[in-house]
């Protein structure tokens, strides 16, 4: 099977949007569409359900995305071992980002790391916290940005940032006129959220902070923050979103609201296995400490 097509599909599975995926891959959108259709022909089944807002993975597409991530990680590791065997001096750091933390301190940290460690190849992927933890424990990653708390995974976590949690409401909703909203005002509102298994700790933290008297009334689950905010814009319900991600997406028809005290927050951390950190990972952890001190 064509590895290039699989790489294209994996980026599209992360973005769920042809325009953004094509931009990341530095190819034209029609060319990306042709490659994905060719991959579907190779596999013999549709991988995506296309719609006006982007696309969703089919059941087969979910399996292909998961297996492709593992396959490409093995390919990258093999390439690194081959380079080392022939005397290559470059090191590699396999790193995963969490979907809800794109931009902000994470991007700044990686930019600074690349500048200080030009001899290290960063192999970066994006996934939900639970998937990133699985990959870490399996040895297919060196470190991953995650949303704590984590439950008994045996990993070390370095705190990176604390972020305010906003509530996204439809532009025509009565709450859109409020400067700040209370927990009582959203207690019975229909809520859009992502599946709990994606990041159980973060999901529970959000529920406890915003809906302390029984949890949210979830009416729809979406795979990522962009789809979640598009559902808000369509009037399906309201949604909690970390401030940085919500403001970076800038979805029309959505108003972002602060919640009255106590301010709800979510944390961002860098997780890694506790023993035997490779030199490249030690460099990243050292940089985290330096930037936090500054």
Short mmCIF file of C-alpha atoms in Angstrom, two decimals:
data_model
loop_
_atom_site.label_atom_id
_atom_site.label_comp_id
_atom_site.label_asym_id
_atom_site.label_seq_id
_atom_site.Cartn_x
_atom_site.Cartn_y
_atom_site.Cartn_z
CA UNK A 1 0.00 0.00 0.00
CA UNK A 2 1.25 3.51 -0.87
CA UNK A 3 2.82 5.07 2.24
CA UNK A 4 2.43 8.57 0.81
CA UNK A 5 -1.33 8.10 0.51
CA UNK A 6 -1.45 6.75 4.05
CA UNK A 7 0.45 9.82 5.32
CA UNK A 8 -2.00 12.09 3.51
CA UNK A 9 -4.93 10.22 5.00
CA UNK A 10 -3.52 10.41 8.54
CA UNK A 11 -3.20 14.21 8.32
CA UNK A 12 -6.75 14.42 6.95
CA UNK A 13 -7.98 12.18 9.79
CA UNK A 14 -6.43 14.63 12.27
CA UNK A 15 -7.85 17.76 10.62
CA UNK A 16 -11.18 16.38 9.29
CA UNK A 17 -11.03 19.20 6.78
CA UNK A 18 -9.58 18.95 3.25
CA UNK A 19 -8.51 22.60 3.08
CA UNK A 20 -6.52 22.53 6.32
CA UNK A 21 -5.04 19.11 5.58
CA UNK A 22 -3.90 20.21 2.12
CA UNK A 23 -2.32 23.32 3.66
CA UNK A 24 -0.39 21.20 6.18
CA UNK A 25 0.76 18.86 3.42
CA UNK A 26 1.70 21.72 1.05
CA UNK A 27 -0.35 20.26 -1.81
CA UNK A 28 -3.44 21.42 -3.69
CA UNK A 29 -6.79 20.35 -2.32
CA UNK A 30 -7.89 18.57 -5.56
CA UNK A 31 -4.66 16.55 -5.48
CA UNK A 32 -5.37 15.51 -1.89
CA UNK A 33 -8.92 14.47 -2.84
CA UNK A 34 -7.56 12.33 -5.69
CA UNK A 35 -5.04 10.61 -3.40
CA UNK A 36 -7.71 9.82 -0.81
CA UNK A 37 -10.06 8.42 -3.46
CA UNK A 38 -7.20 6.25 -4.75
CA UNK A 39 -6.56 4.99 -1.21
CA UNK A 40 -10.26 4.15 -0.83
CA UNK A 41 -10.06 2.15 -4.06
CA UNK A 42 -6.98 0.32 -2.78
CA UNK A 43 -8.73 -0.57 0.48
CA UNK A 44 -12.09 -1.30 -1.12
CA UNK A 45 -14.22 0.76 1.24
CA UNK A 46 -15.03 4.45 1.91
CA UNK A 47 -12.89 6.00 4.63
CA UNK A 48 -14.74 9.31 4.96
CA UNK A 49 -18.24 10.71 5.01
CA UNK A 50 -18.05 14.12 3.37
CA UNK A 51 -20.40 16.96 4.36
CA UNK A 52 -20.66 20.75 4.10
CA UNK A 53 -18.66 21.24 7.33
CA UNK A 54 -15.79 18.95 6.42
CA UNK A 55 -15.77 15.19 6.84
CA UNK A 56 -16.07 12.36 9.34
CA UNK A 57 -14.24 9.06 9.51
CA UNK A 58 -16.24 5.94 8.72
CA UNK A 59 -15.83 2.86 10.91
CA UNK A 60 -13.25 1.55 8.41
CA UNK A 61 -11.61 4.98 8.37
CA UNK A 62 -11.18 4.89 12.16
CA UNK A 63 -9.36 1.55 11.90
CA UNK A 64 -7.19 2.73 9.00
CA UNK A 65 -6.25 5.95 10.85
CA UNK A 66 -5.27 4.03 13.98
CA UNK A 67 -3.28 1.40 12.13
CA UNK A 68 -1.65 4.02 9.89
CA UNK A 69 -0.44 5.98 12.90
CA UNK A 70 1.20 2.87 14.30
CA UNK A 71 2.61 1.85 10.92
CA UNK A 72 4.17 5.24 10.21
CA UNK A 73 5.61 5.42 13.72
CA UNK A 74 7.32 2.08 13.11
CA UNK A 75 8.58 3.30 9.73
CA UNK A 76 10.00 6.46 11.30
CA UNK A 77 11.70 4.46 14.05
CA UNK A 78 13.18 2.06 11.50
CA UNK A 79 14.50 4.94 9.44
CA UNK A 80 16.14 6.39 12.53
CA UNK A 81 17.82 3.08 13.35
CA UNK A 82 19.06 2.78 9.77
CA UNK A 83 20.52 6.30 9.87
CA UNK A 84 22.25 5.48 13.15
CA UNK A 85 23.64 2.26 11.69
CA UNK A 86 25.31 4.10 8.81
CA UNK A 87 26.83 6.71 11.09
CA UNK A 88 24.16 9.40 11.08
CA UNK A 89 24.47 11.83 13.97
CA UNK A 90 20.94 13.25 14.08
CA UNK A 91 18.71 12.29 17.00
CA UNK A 92 14.95 11.89 16.96
CA UNK A 93 12.20 12.94 19.38
CA UNK A 94 8.79 11.35 18.84
CA UNK A 95 6.18 13.71 20.21
CA UNK A 96 2.39 13.94 20.22
CA UNK A 97 0.24 17.02 20.65
CA UNK A 98 -3.22 17.00 22.17
CA UNK A 99 -5.91 18.29 19.81
CA UNK A 100 -7.27 20.91 22.23
CA UNK A 101 -3.91 22.64 22.74
CA UNK A 102 -2.78 23.51 19.23
CA UNK A 103 -1.14 26.92 19.20
CA UNK A 104 -0.16 29.06 22.19
CA UNK A 105 2.52 27.75 24.58
CA UNK A 106 2.91 24.42 22.77
CA UNK A 107 3.83 25.98 19.43
CA UNK A 108 6.13 28.48 21.14
CA UNK A 109 7.86 25.66 23.03
CA UNK A 110 8.44 23.56 19.90
CA UNK A 111 9.71 26.56 17.93
CA UNK A 112 12.24 27.32 20.67
CA UNK A 113 13.26 23.65 20.92
CA UNK A 114 13.94 23.46 17.18
CA UNK A 115 16.04 26.62 17.38
CA UNK A 116 18.12 25.31 20.31
CA UNK A 117 18.42 21.71 19.08
CA UNK A 118 18.81 21.79 15.28
CA UNK A 119 20.40 18.31 15.40
CA UNK A 120 17.14 16.71 16.61
CA UNK A 121 14.43 15.55 14.22
CA UNK A 122 11.01 16.21 15.75
CA UNK A 123 8.45 13.61 14.65
CA UNK A 124 5.16 15.24 15.68
CA UNK A 125 1.66 13.78 15.64
CA UNK A 126 -1.68 14.90 17.04
CA UNK A 127 -4.10 12.84 19.10
CA UNK A 128 -6.47 12.84 22.03
CA UNK A 129 -4.97 12.43 25.51
CA UNK A 130 -6.06 8.79 25.91
CA UNK A 131 -4.54 7.83 22.54
CA UNK A 132 -1.32 9.67 23.33
CA UNK A 133 -1.03 7.81 26.64
CA UNK A 134 -1.51 4.46 24.90
CA UNK A 135 1.22 5.31 22.42
CA UNK A 136 3.56 6.45 25.20
CA UNK A 137 3.10 3.26 27.22
CA UNK A 138 3.64 1.16 24.09
CA UNK A 139 6.98 2.90 23.45
CA UNK A 140 5.89 4.49 20.19
CA UNK A 141 6.30 8.01 21.60
CA UNK A 142 8.97 9.68 23.73
CA UNK A 143 6.64 12.34 25.16
CA UNK A 144 3.15 13.72 24.67
CA UNK A 145 1.18 16.81 25.57
CA UNK A 146 -1.87 15.71 27.55
CA UNK A 147 -4.79 17.09 29.54
CA UNK A 148 -4.47 15.92 33.17
CA UNK A 149 -5.44 14.46 35.54
CA UNK A 150 -4.23 11.03 34.41
CA UNK A 151 -5.39 7.95 36.29
CA UNK A 152 -2.68 5.52 37.33
CA UNK A 153 -0.81 5.29 34.04
CA UNK A 154 2.63 5.32 35.66
CA UNK A 155 3.79 8.35 33.68
CA UNK A 156 5.54 11.50 34.83
CA UNK A 157 3.86 14.80 33.99
CA UNK A 158 5.45 18.25 33.76
CA UNK A 159 2.90 21.05 34.14
CA UNK A 160 2.96 23.43 31.17
CA UNK A 161 0.03 25.83 31.51
CA UNK A 162 -3.35 26.47 33.05
CA UNK A 163 -6.04 27.78 30.71
CA UNK A 164 -9.41 29.37 31.31
CA UNK A 165 -12.41 27.35 30.20
CA UNK A 166 -14.96 29.38 28.21
CA UNK A 167 -18.51 28.50 27.26
CA UNK A 168 -19.39 28.84 23.57
CA UNK A 169 -23.01 29.81 22.87
CA UNK A 170 -24.90 30.43 19.61
CA UNK A 171 -24.85 34.09 18.55
CA UNK A 172 -28.67 34.27 18.75
CA UNK A 173 -28.91 32.62 22.17
CA UNK A 174 -30.10 34.84 25.08
CA UNK A 175 -26.84 34.07 26.92
CA UNK A 176 -24.91 35.71 24.08
CA UNK A 177 -25.98 39.09 25.48
CA UNK A 178 -24.58 38.36 28.94
CA UNK A 179 -21.15 39.66 29.89
CA UNK A 180 -20.55 36.69 32.18
CA UNK A 181 -22.72 33.66 32.72
CA UNK A 182 -23.43 31.67 35.86
CA UNK A 183 -23.50 27.95 36.42
CA UNK A 184 -27.18 28.20 37.17
CA UNK A 185 -27.85 29.73 33.75
CA UNK A 186 -26.28 26.77 31.94
CA UNK A 187 -27.45 23.99 34.26
CA UNK A 188 -30.30 22.83 32.00
CA UNK A 189 -28.88 23.90 28.62
CA UNK A 190 -28.24 21.28 25.92
CA UNK A 191 -24.50 20.64 25.74
CA UNK A 192 -22.18 19.51 22.95
CA UNK A 193 -19.03 17.72 24.05
CA UNK A 194 -16.49 15.18 22.83
CA UNK A 195 -16.59 11.53 23.97
CA UNK A 196 -15.37 10.99 27.53
CA UNK A 197 -13.02 8.18 26.49
CA UNK A 198 -10.91 10.73 24.57
CA UNK A 199 -9.69 12.33 27.82
CA UNK A 200 -11.57 11.03 30.91
CA UNK A 201 -9.75 13.22 33.42
CA UNK A 202 -10.36 16.45 31.51
CA UNK A 203 -13.99 15.47 30.81
CA UNK A 204 -14.67 14.93 34.52
CA UNK A 205 -12.87 18.14 35.54
CA UNK A 206 -15.03 20.14 33.11
CA UNK A 207 -18.24 18.52 34.38
CA UNK A 208 -17.39 19.10 38.04
CA UNK A 209 -16.49 22.74 37.51
CA UNK A 210 -19.37 23.82 35.27
CA UNK A 211 -22.15 21.39 36.22
CA UNK A 212 -21.49 20.57 39.89
CA UNK A 213 -25.08 19.48 40.58
CA UNK A 214 -25.49 16.51 38.27
CA UNK A 215 -23.39 16.90 35.14
CA UNK A 216 -24.15 18.37 31.69
CA UNK A 217 -27.16 17.45 29.56
CA UNK A 218 -25.18 16.22 26.56
CA UNK A 219 -27.21 16.16 23.33
CA UNK A 220 -24.40 15.61 20.82
CA UNK A 221 -20.81 14.39 20.77
CA UNK A 222 -18.31 15.74 18.24
CA UNK A 223 -14.78 14.48 17.46
CA UNK A 224 -12.90 17.77 17.92
CA UNK A 225 -13.25 21.39 18.98
CA UNK A 226 -13.90 22.73 15.49
CA UNK A 227 -16.82 20.38 14.86
CA UNK A 228 -18.05 21.14 18.35
CA UNK A 229 -18.06 24.90 17.69
CA UNK A 230 -19.71 24.42 14.29
CA UNK A 231 -22.54 22.60 16.08
CA UNK A 232 -22.80 25.53 18.50
CA UNK A 233 -23.04 27.93 15.54
CA UNK A 234 -25.84 25.76 14.13
CA UNK A 235 -27.81 26.23 17.36
CA UNK A 236 -27.57 22.65 18.63
CA UNK A 237 -26.42 23.68 22.10
CA UNK A 238 -23.62 25.24 24.14
CA UNK A 239 -20.10 23.88 24.64
CA UNK A 240 -17.14 24.29 27.01
CA UNK A 241 -13.86 24.99 25.16
CA UNK A 242 -10.35 25.96 26.34
CA UNK A 243 -9.86 29.66 25.64
CA UNK A 244 -6.81 29.38 23.38
CA UNK A 245 -8.34 26.83 21.04
CA UNK A 246 -11.72 28.60 20.92
CA UNK A 247 -10.20 31.97 20.01
CA UNK A 248 -7.81 30.43 17.47
CA UNK A 249 -10.66 28.75 15.57
CA UNK A 250 -12.85 31.90 15.33
CA UNK A 251 -16.04 30.18 14.17
CA UNK A 252 -18.71 32.63 12.88
CA UNK A 253 -22.01 32.51 14.75
CA UNK A 254 -20.38 31.64 18.08
CA UNK A 255 -20.01 33.86 21.14
CA UNK A 256 -17.43 32.98 23.81
CA UNK A 257 -18.49 33.65 27.40
CA UNK A 258 -16.56 33.84 30.65
CA UNK A 259 -18.08 32.09 33.66
CA UNK A 260 -18.49 33.79 37.02
CA UNK A 261 -16.09 32.92 39.87
CA UNK A 262 -14.65 30.51 40.66
CA UNK A 263 -13.06 30.60 37.21
CA UNK A 264 -13.13 27.17 35.52
CA UNK A 265 -9.77 26.02 34.17
CA UNK A 266 -8.07 23.08 32.45
CA UNK A 267 -4.40 22.14 32.68
CA UNK A 268 -1.87 21.19 30.03
CA UNK A 269 1.06 18.89 30.80
CA UNK A 270 3.92 17.09 29.10
CA UNK A 271 3.89 13.36 29.90
CA UNK A 272 6.71 10.85 29.50
CA UNK A 273 7.81 7.50 30.88
CA UNK A 274 9.70 7.93 34.16
CA UNK A 275 12.89 5.98 33.46
CA UNK A 276 15.76 6.51 31.07
CA UNK A 277 14.88 9.75 29.29
CA UNK A 278 16.81 9.99 26.03
CA UNK A 279 19.08 13.05 25.54
CA UNK A 280 16.63 14.67 23.11
CA UNK A 281 13.80 14.34 25.65
CA UNK A 282 16.04 15.66 28.42
CA UNK A 283 16.60 18.72 26.24
CA UNK A 284 12.86 19.29 25.88
CA UNK A 285 12.23 18.84 29.62
CA UNK A 286 15.06 21.21 30.42
CA UNK A 287 13.61 23.80 28.06
CA UNK A 288 10.19 23.45 29.72
CA UNK A 289 11.77 24.18 33.07
CA UNK A 290 13.67 27.17 31.73
CA UNK A 291 10.63 28.73 30.06
CA UNK A 292 8.44 28.21 33.12
CA UNK A 293 11.07 29.86 35.31
CA UNK A 294 11.19 32.81 32.94
#
